[in-house]
Short mmCIF file of C-alpha atoms in Angstrom, two decimals:
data_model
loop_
_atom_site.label_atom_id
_atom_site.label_comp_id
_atom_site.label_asym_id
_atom_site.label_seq_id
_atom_site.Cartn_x
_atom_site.Cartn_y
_atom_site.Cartn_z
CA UNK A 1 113.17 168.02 87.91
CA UNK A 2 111.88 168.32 91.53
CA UNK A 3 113.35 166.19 94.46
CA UNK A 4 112.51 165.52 97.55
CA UNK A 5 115.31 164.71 100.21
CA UNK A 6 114.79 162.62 103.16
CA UNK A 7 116.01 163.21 106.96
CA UNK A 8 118.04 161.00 108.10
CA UNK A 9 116.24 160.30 111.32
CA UNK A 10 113.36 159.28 109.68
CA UNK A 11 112.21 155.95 108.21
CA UNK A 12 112.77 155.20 104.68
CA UNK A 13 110.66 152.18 104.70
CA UNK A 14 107.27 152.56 106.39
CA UNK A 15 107.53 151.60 110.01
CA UNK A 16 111.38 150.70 109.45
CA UNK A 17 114.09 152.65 111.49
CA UNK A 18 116.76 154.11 110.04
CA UNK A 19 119.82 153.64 111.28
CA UNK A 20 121.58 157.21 111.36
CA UNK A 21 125.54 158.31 110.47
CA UNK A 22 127.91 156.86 113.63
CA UNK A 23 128.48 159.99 115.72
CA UNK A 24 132.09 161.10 116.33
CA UNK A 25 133.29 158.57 119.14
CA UNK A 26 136.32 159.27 121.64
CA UNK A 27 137.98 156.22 120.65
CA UNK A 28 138.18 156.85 117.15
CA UNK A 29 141.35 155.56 114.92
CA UNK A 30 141.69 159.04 112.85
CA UNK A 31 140.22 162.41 114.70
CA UNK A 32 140.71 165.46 112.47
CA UNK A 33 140.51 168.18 114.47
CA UNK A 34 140.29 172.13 113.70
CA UNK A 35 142.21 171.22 110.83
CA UNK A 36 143.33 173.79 107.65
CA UNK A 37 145.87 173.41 105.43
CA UNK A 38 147.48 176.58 103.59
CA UNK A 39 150.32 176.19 100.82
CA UNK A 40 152.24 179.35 101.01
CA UNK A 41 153.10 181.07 97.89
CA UNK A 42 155.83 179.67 95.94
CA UNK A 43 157.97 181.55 93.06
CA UNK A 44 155.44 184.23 92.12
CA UNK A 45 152.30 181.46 92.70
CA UNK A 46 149.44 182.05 94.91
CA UNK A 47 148.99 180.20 98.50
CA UNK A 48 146.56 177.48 98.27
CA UNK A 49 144.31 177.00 101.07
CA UNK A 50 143.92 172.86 100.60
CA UNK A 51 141.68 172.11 103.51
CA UNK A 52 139.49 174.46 105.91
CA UNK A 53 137.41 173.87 109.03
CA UNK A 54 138.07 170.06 108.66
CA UNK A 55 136.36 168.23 111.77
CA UNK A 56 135.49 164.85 111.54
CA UNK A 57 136.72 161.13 112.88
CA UNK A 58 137.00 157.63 111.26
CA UNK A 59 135.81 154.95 113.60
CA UNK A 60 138.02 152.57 114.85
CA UNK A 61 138.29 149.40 112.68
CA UNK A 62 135.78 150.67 109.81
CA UNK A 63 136.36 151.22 106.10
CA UNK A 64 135.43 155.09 105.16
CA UNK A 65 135.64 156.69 101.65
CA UNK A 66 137.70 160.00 101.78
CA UNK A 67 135.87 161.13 97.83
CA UNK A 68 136.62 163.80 95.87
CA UNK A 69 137.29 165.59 93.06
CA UNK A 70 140.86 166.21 91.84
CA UNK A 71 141.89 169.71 93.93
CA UNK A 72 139.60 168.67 96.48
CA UNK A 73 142.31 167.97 99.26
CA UNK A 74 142.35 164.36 99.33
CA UNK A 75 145.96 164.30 98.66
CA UNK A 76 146.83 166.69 101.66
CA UNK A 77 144.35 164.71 103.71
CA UNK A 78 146.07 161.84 103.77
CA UNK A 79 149.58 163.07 104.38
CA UNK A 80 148.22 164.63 107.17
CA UNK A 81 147.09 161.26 108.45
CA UNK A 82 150.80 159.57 107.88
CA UNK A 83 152.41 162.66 109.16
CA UNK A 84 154.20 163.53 105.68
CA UNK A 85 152.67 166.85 106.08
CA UNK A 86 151.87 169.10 108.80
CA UNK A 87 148.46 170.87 109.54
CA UNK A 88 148.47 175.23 109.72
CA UNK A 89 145.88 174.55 112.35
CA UNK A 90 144.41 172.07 114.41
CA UNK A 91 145.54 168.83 115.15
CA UNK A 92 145.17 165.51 113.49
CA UNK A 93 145.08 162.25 116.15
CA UNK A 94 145.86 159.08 115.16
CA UNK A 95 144.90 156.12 117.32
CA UNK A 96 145.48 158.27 120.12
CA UNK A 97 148.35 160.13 119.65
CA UNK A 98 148.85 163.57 117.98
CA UNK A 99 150.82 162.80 115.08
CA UNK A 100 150.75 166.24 114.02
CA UNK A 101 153.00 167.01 116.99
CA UNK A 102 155.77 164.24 116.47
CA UNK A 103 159.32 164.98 114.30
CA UNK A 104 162.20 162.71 114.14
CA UNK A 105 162.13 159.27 115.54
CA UNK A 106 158.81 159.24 117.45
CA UNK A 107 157.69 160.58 113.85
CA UNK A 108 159.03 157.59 112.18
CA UNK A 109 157.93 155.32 114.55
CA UNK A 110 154.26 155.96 114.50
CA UNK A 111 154.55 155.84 110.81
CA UNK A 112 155.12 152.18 110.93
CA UNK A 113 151.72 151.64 112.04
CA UNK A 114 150.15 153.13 109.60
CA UNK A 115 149.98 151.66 106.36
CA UNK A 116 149.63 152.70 102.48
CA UNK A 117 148.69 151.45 98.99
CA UNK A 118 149.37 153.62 95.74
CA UNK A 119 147.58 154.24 93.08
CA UNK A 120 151.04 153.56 90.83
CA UNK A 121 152.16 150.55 92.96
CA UNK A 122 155.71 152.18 93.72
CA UNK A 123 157.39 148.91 93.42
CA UNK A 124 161.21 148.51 93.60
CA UNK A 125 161.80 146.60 89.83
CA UNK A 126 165.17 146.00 91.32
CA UNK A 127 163.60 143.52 94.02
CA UNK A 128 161.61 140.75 94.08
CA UNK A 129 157.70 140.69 95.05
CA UNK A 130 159.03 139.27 98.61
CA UNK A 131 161.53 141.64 98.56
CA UNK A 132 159.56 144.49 98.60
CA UNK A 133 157.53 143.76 101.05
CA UNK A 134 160.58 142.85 102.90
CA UNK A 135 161.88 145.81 102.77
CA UNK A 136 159.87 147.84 105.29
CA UNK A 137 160.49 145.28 107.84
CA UNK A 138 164.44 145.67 106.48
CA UNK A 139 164.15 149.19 107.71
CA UNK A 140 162.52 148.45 110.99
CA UNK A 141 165.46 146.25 112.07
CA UNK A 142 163.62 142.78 112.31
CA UNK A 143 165.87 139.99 111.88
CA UNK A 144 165.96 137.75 108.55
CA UNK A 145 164.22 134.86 109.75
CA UNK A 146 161.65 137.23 111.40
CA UNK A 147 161.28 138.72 108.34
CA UNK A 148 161.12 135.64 106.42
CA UNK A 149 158.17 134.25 107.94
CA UNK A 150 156.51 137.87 107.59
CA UNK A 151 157.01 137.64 104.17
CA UNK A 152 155.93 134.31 103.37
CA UNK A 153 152.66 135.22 105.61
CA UNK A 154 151.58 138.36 103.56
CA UNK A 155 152.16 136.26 100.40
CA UNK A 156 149.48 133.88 101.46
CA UNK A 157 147.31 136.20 103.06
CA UNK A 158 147.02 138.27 99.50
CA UNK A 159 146.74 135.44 97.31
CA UNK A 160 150.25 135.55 95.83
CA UNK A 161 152.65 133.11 97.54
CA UNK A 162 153.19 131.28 93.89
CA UNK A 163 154.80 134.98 93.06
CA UNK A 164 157.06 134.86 95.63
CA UNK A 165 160.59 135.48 93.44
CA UNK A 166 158.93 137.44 90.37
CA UNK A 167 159.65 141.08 89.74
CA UNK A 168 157.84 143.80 89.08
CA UNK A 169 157.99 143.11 85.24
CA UNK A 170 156.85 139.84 85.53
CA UNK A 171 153.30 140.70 87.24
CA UNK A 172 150.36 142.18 86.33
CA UNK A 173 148.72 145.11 87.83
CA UNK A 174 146.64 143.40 89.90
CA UNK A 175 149.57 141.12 91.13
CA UNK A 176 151.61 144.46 91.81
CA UNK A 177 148.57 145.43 93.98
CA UNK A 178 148.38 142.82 96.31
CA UNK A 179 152.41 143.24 96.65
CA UNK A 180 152.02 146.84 97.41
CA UNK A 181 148.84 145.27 100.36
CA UNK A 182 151.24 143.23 101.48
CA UNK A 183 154.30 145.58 101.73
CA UNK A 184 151.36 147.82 103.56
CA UNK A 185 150.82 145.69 106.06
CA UNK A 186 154.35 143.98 106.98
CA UNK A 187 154.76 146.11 110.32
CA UNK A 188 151.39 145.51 111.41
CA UNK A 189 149.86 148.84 111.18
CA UNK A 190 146.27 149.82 112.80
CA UNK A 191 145.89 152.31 109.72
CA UNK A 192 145.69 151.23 105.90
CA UNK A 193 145.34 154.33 103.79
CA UNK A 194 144.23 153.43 100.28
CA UNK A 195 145.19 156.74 98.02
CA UNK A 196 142.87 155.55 94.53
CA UNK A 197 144.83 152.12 95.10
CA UNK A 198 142.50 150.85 92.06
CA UNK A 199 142.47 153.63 89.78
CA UNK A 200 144.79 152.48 87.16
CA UNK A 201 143.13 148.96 87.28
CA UNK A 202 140.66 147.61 84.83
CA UNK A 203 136.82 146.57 86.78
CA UNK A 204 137.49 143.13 87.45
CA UNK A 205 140.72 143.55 88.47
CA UNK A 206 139.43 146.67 91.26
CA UNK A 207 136.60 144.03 92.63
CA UNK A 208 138.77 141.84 93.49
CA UNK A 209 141.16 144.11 95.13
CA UNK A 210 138.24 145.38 97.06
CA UNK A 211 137.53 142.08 97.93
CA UNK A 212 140.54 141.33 99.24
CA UNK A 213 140.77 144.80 101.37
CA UNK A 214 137.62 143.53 102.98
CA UNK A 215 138.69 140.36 104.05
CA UNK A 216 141.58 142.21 105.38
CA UNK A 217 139.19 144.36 107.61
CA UNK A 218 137.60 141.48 108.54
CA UNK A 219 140.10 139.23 109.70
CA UNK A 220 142.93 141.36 110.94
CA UNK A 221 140.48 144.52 111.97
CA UNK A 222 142.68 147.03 110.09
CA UNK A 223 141.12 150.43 109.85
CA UNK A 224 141.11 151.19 106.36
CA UNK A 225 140.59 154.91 104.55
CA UNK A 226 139.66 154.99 101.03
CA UNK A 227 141.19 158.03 99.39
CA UNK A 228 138.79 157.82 95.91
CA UNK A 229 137.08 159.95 93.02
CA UNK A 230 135.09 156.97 92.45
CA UNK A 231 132.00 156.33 94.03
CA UNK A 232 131.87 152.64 92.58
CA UNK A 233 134.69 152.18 95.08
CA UNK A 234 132.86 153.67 97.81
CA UNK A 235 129.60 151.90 97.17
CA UNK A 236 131.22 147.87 97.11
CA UNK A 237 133.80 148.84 100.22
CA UNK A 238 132.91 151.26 102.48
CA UNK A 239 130.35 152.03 105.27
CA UNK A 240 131.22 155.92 106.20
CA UNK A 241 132.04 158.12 104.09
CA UNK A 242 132.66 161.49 103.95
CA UNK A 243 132.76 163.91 100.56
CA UNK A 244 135.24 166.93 99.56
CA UNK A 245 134.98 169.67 97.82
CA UNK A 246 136.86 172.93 97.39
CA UNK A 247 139.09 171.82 100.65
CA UNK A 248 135.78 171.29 103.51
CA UNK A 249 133.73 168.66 104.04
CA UNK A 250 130.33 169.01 102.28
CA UNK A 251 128.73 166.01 103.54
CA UNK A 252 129.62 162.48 105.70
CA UNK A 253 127.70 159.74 107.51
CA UNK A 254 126.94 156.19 106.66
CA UNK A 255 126.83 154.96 102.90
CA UNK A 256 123.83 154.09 102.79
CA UNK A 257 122.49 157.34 104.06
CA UNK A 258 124.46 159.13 101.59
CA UNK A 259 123.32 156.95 98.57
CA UNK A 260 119.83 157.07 99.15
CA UNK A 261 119.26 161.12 100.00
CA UNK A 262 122.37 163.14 99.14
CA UNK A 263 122.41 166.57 100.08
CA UNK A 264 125.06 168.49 98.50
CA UNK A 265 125.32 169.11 94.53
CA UNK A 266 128.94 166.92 94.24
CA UNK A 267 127.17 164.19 96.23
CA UNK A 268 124.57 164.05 94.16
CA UNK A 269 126.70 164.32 90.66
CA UNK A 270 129.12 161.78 92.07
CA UNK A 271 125.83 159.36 92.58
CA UNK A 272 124.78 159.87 89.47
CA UNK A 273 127.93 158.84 87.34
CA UNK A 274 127.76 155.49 89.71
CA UNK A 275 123.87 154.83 89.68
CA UNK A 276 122.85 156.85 85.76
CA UNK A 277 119.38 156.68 84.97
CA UNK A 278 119.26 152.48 85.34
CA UNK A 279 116.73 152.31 83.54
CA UNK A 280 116.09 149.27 80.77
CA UNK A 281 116.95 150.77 77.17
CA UNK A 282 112.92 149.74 76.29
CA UNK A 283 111.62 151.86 78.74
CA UNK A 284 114.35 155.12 78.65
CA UNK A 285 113.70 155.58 75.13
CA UNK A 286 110.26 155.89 75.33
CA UNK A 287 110.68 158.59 78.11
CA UNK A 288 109.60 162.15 76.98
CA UNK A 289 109.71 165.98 78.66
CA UNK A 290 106.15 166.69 78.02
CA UNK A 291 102.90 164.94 79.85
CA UNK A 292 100.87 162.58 77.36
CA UNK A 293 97.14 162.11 77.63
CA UNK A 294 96.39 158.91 79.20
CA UNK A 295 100.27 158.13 80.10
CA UNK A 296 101.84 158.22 82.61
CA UNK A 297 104.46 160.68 84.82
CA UNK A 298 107.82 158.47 85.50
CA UNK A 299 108.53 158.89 89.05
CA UNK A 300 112.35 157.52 90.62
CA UNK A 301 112.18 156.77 94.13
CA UNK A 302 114.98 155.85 96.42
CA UNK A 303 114.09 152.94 99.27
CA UNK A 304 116.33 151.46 101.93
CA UNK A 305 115.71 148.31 103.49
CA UNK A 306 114.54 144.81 103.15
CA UNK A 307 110.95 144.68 101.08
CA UNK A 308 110.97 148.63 101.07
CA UNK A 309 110.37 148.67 97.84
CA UNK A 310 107.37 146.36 98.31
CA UNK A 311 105.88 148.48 100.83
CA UNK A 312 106.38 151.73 99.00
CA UNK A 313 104.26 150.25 95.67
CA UNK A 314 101.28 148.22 98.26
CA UNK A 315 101.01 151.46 100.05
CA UNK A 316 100.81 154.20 97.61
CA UNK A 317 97.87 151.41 95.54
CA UNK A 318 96.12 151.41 98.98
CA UNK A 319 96.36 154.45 100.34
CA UNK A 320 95.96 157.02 97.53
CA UNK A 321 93.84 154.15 95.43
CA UNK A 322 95.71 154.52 92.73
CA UNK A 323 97.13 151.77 90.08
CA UNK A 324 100.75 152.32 90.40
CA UNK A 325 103.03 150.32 87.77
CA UNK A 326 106.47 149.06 88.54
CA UNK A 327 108.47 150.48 85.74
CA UNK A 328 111.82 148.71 86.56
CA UNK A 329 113.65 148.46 90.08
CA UNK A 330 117.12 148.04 90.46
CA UNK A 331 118.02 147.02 94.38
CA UNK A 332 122.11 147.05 95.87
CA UNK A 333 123.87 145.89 99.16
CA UNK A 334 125.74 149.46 100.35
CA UNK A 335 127.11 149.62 103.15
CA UNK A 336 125.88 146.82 104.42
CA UNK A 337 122.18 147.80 103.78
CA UNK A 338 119.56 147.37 101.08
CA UNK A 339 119.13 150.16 99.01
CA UNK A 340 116.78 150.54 95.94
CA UNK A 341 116.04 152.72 93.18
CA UNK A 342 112.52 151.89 92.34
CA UNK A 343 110.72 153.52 88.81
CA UNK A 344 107.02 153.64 89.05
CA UNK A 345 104.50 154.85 86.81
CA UNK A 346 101.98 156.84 87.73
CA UNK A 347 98.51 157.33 85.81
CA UNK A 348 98.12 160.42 83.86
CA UNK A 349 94.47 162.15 83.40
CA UNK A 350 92.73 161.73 79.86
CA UNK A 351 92.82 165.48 79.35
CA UNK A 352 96.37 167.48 80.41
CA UNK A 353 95.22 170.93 80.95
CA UNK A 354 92.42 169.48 83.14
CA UNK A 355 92.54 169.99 87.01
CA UNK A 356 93.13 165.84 87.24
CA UNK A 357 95.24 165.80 84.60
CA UNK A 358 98.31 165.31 87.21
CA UNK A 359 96.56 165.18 89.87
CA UNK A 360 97.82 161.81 90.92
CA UNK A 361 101.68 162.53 90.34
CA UNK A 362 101.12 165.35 92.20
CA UNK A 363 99.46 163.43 95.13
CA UNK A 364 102.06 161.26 94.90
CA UNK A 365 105.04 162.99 95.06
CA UNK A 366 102.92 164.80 98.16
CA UNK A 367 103.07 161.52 99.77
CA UNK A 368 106.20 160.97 99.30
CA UNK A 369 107.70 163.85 100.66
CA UNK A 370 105.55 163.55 103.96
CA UNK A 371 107.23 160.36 104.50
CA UNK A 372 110.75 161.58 103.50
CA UNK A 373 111.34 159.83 100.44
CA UNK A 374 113.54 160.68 97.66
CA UNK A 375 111.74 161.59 94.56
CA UNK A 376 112.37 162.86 91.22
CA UNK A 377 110.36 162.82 88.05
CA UNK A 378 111.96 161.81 85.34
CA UNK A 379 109.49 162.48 82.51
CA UNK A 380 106.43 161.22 80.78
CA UNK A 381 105.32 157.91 78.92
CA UNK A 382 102.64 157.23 76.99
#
């Protein structure tokens, strides 16, 4: 299966800028600097070295995906963030301050503004839902009638204030979660990290916690991180994100960018267990490996943008005067954008072992490529 990837500076849709990954700005929330991580050996075990060369920031009041696969170093990632672990080298910055230089009070301090959600919920089933988030602010010394109205406030604000003396036992997962949001975000913090917050929650129940993490971007300007291994997460919540694997960054940038030309292998594996073939059962099982006389070759393309897909088909008709079929097209809102996987068919010579007998998928994909499409054939139809 040949592909073709697509610079990011180019246009995806013809005469249509794209808009490339947000460079790494000063004022940045999160700035991971120089980082590694090493483990050191531990009763006859090996070190592990969790994270290497790590340099890259998360802007200020954006939602990024942190994805990877389990060993990756999401885990130490994000206790490097909240200061629960401390990098080998290099320093990690939040919202202006090294937090990878603080111990002790100053430690604990910064802490408070920066808030997290577990995958587990780590509820108290000794307290009430108000109680736990109350406890946080319990800690911090606020007053009870400070903490009260705190309370009371995060209720509302994550759809729970009818839940207000129930325990633990009495919700339901997706009732824990907003507790656990709301305990998050009692002190206020400028940081939400979201360690696979959804994971143990069936997919109605995860969209609407995404949901609600949105509208919490939106109205209180919270800069959330996404710690996931899913990439259905990333693609309904965030706009950067940046992929792990084996402890270093493999690839980052804008969502959309990501979805639509992937670069690295795990990319492209994690984009295939969210997107598949999505192709209509009628049409996949009529797909075969081997070029049919008078079919056609079954081409994927992936568009970005507004009536991309539109001028992909009118253009390839026009300028290589062919008579392209739209096969199926399935089109998404990432990150903000439009992007589209688009199946076309294109005509197949009479006679196979003919000079013309692909000569149009081979003009095609040609075309393609020049203007930085993603391609892939996916097989034959008759």
């Amino acid at each position: 299966m040949k592909a073709f990837s697509m610079n990011a500076h180019q246009s995806l849709a013809i005469g249509q800028p794209v808009e490339t990954p947000q460079a790494i700005s000063p004022d940045a929330m999160v700035r991971f600097e120089g980082i590694s991580k090493v483990y050191p050996a531990f009763r006859g075990k090996p070190g592990v070295h969790a994270l290497q060369s790590i340099d890259f920031a998360i802007p200020r009041g954006s939602i990024t995906g942190v994805i990877g696969r389990s060993g990756a170093g999401k885990s130490s990632l994000v206790r490097l963030i909240n200061g629960l672990e401390k990098p080998t080298t290099g320093r990690v910055v939040v919202d202006g301050r090294d937090i990878s230089a603080l111990a002790g009070h100053e430690l604990r301090l910064a802490q408070r503004s920066i808030g997290m959600i577990f995958q587990h919920f780590n509820l108290l089933s000794s307290r009430t839902a108000a109680d736990n988030i109350a406890l946080p602010l319990e800690i911090a010394g606020w007053s009870k009638a400070d903490i009260r109205a705190r309370v009371n406030e995060l209720l509302a604000l994550v759809g729970i204030a009818d839940k207000h003396d129930r325990y633990p036992s009495e919700l339901s997962g997706g009732q824990k979660q907003r507790v656990g949001i709301a305990r998050a975000l009692a002190t206020r913090p400028s940081v939400l990290l979201s360690d696979e917050a959804t994971s143990a929650l069936d997919p109605q129940t995860t969209r609407a916690i995404l949901d609600l993490l949105a509208n919490i971007n939106r109205e209180l300007g919270v800069t959330i991180v996404l710690i996931t291994h899913e990439m259905s997460v990333v693609r309904q919540l965030a706009k950067e994100v940046v992929v792990l694997d084996g402890g270093h960054v493999v690839e980052s940038g804008h969502v959309a960018d990501i979805f639509t030309h992937p670069k690295h292998p795990i990319t492209q594996s994690f984009l295939s267990e969210v997107i598949g073939d999505n192709l209509p059962v009628s049409l996949a099982s009529r797909i075969v490996a081997e070029p049919v006389a008078g079919g056609q070759a079954v081409i994927r393309v992936q568009v970005r943008g507004a009536g991309a897909g539109d001028t992909v088909v009118a253009r390839l008709a026009r300028e290589l005067s062919l008579d392209v079929s739209l096969l199926s097209a399935r089109i998404d809102e990432i990150g903000g954008q439009h992007v589209g996987s688009l199946t076309l068919g294109i005509p197949l010579g009479t006679s196979i072992g003919s000079p013309g007998g692909e000569g149009a998928t081979t003009r095609v994909l040609a075309w393609l490529s020049q203007y930085q499409f993603s391609a892939e054939r996916l097989g034959y139809v008759a």
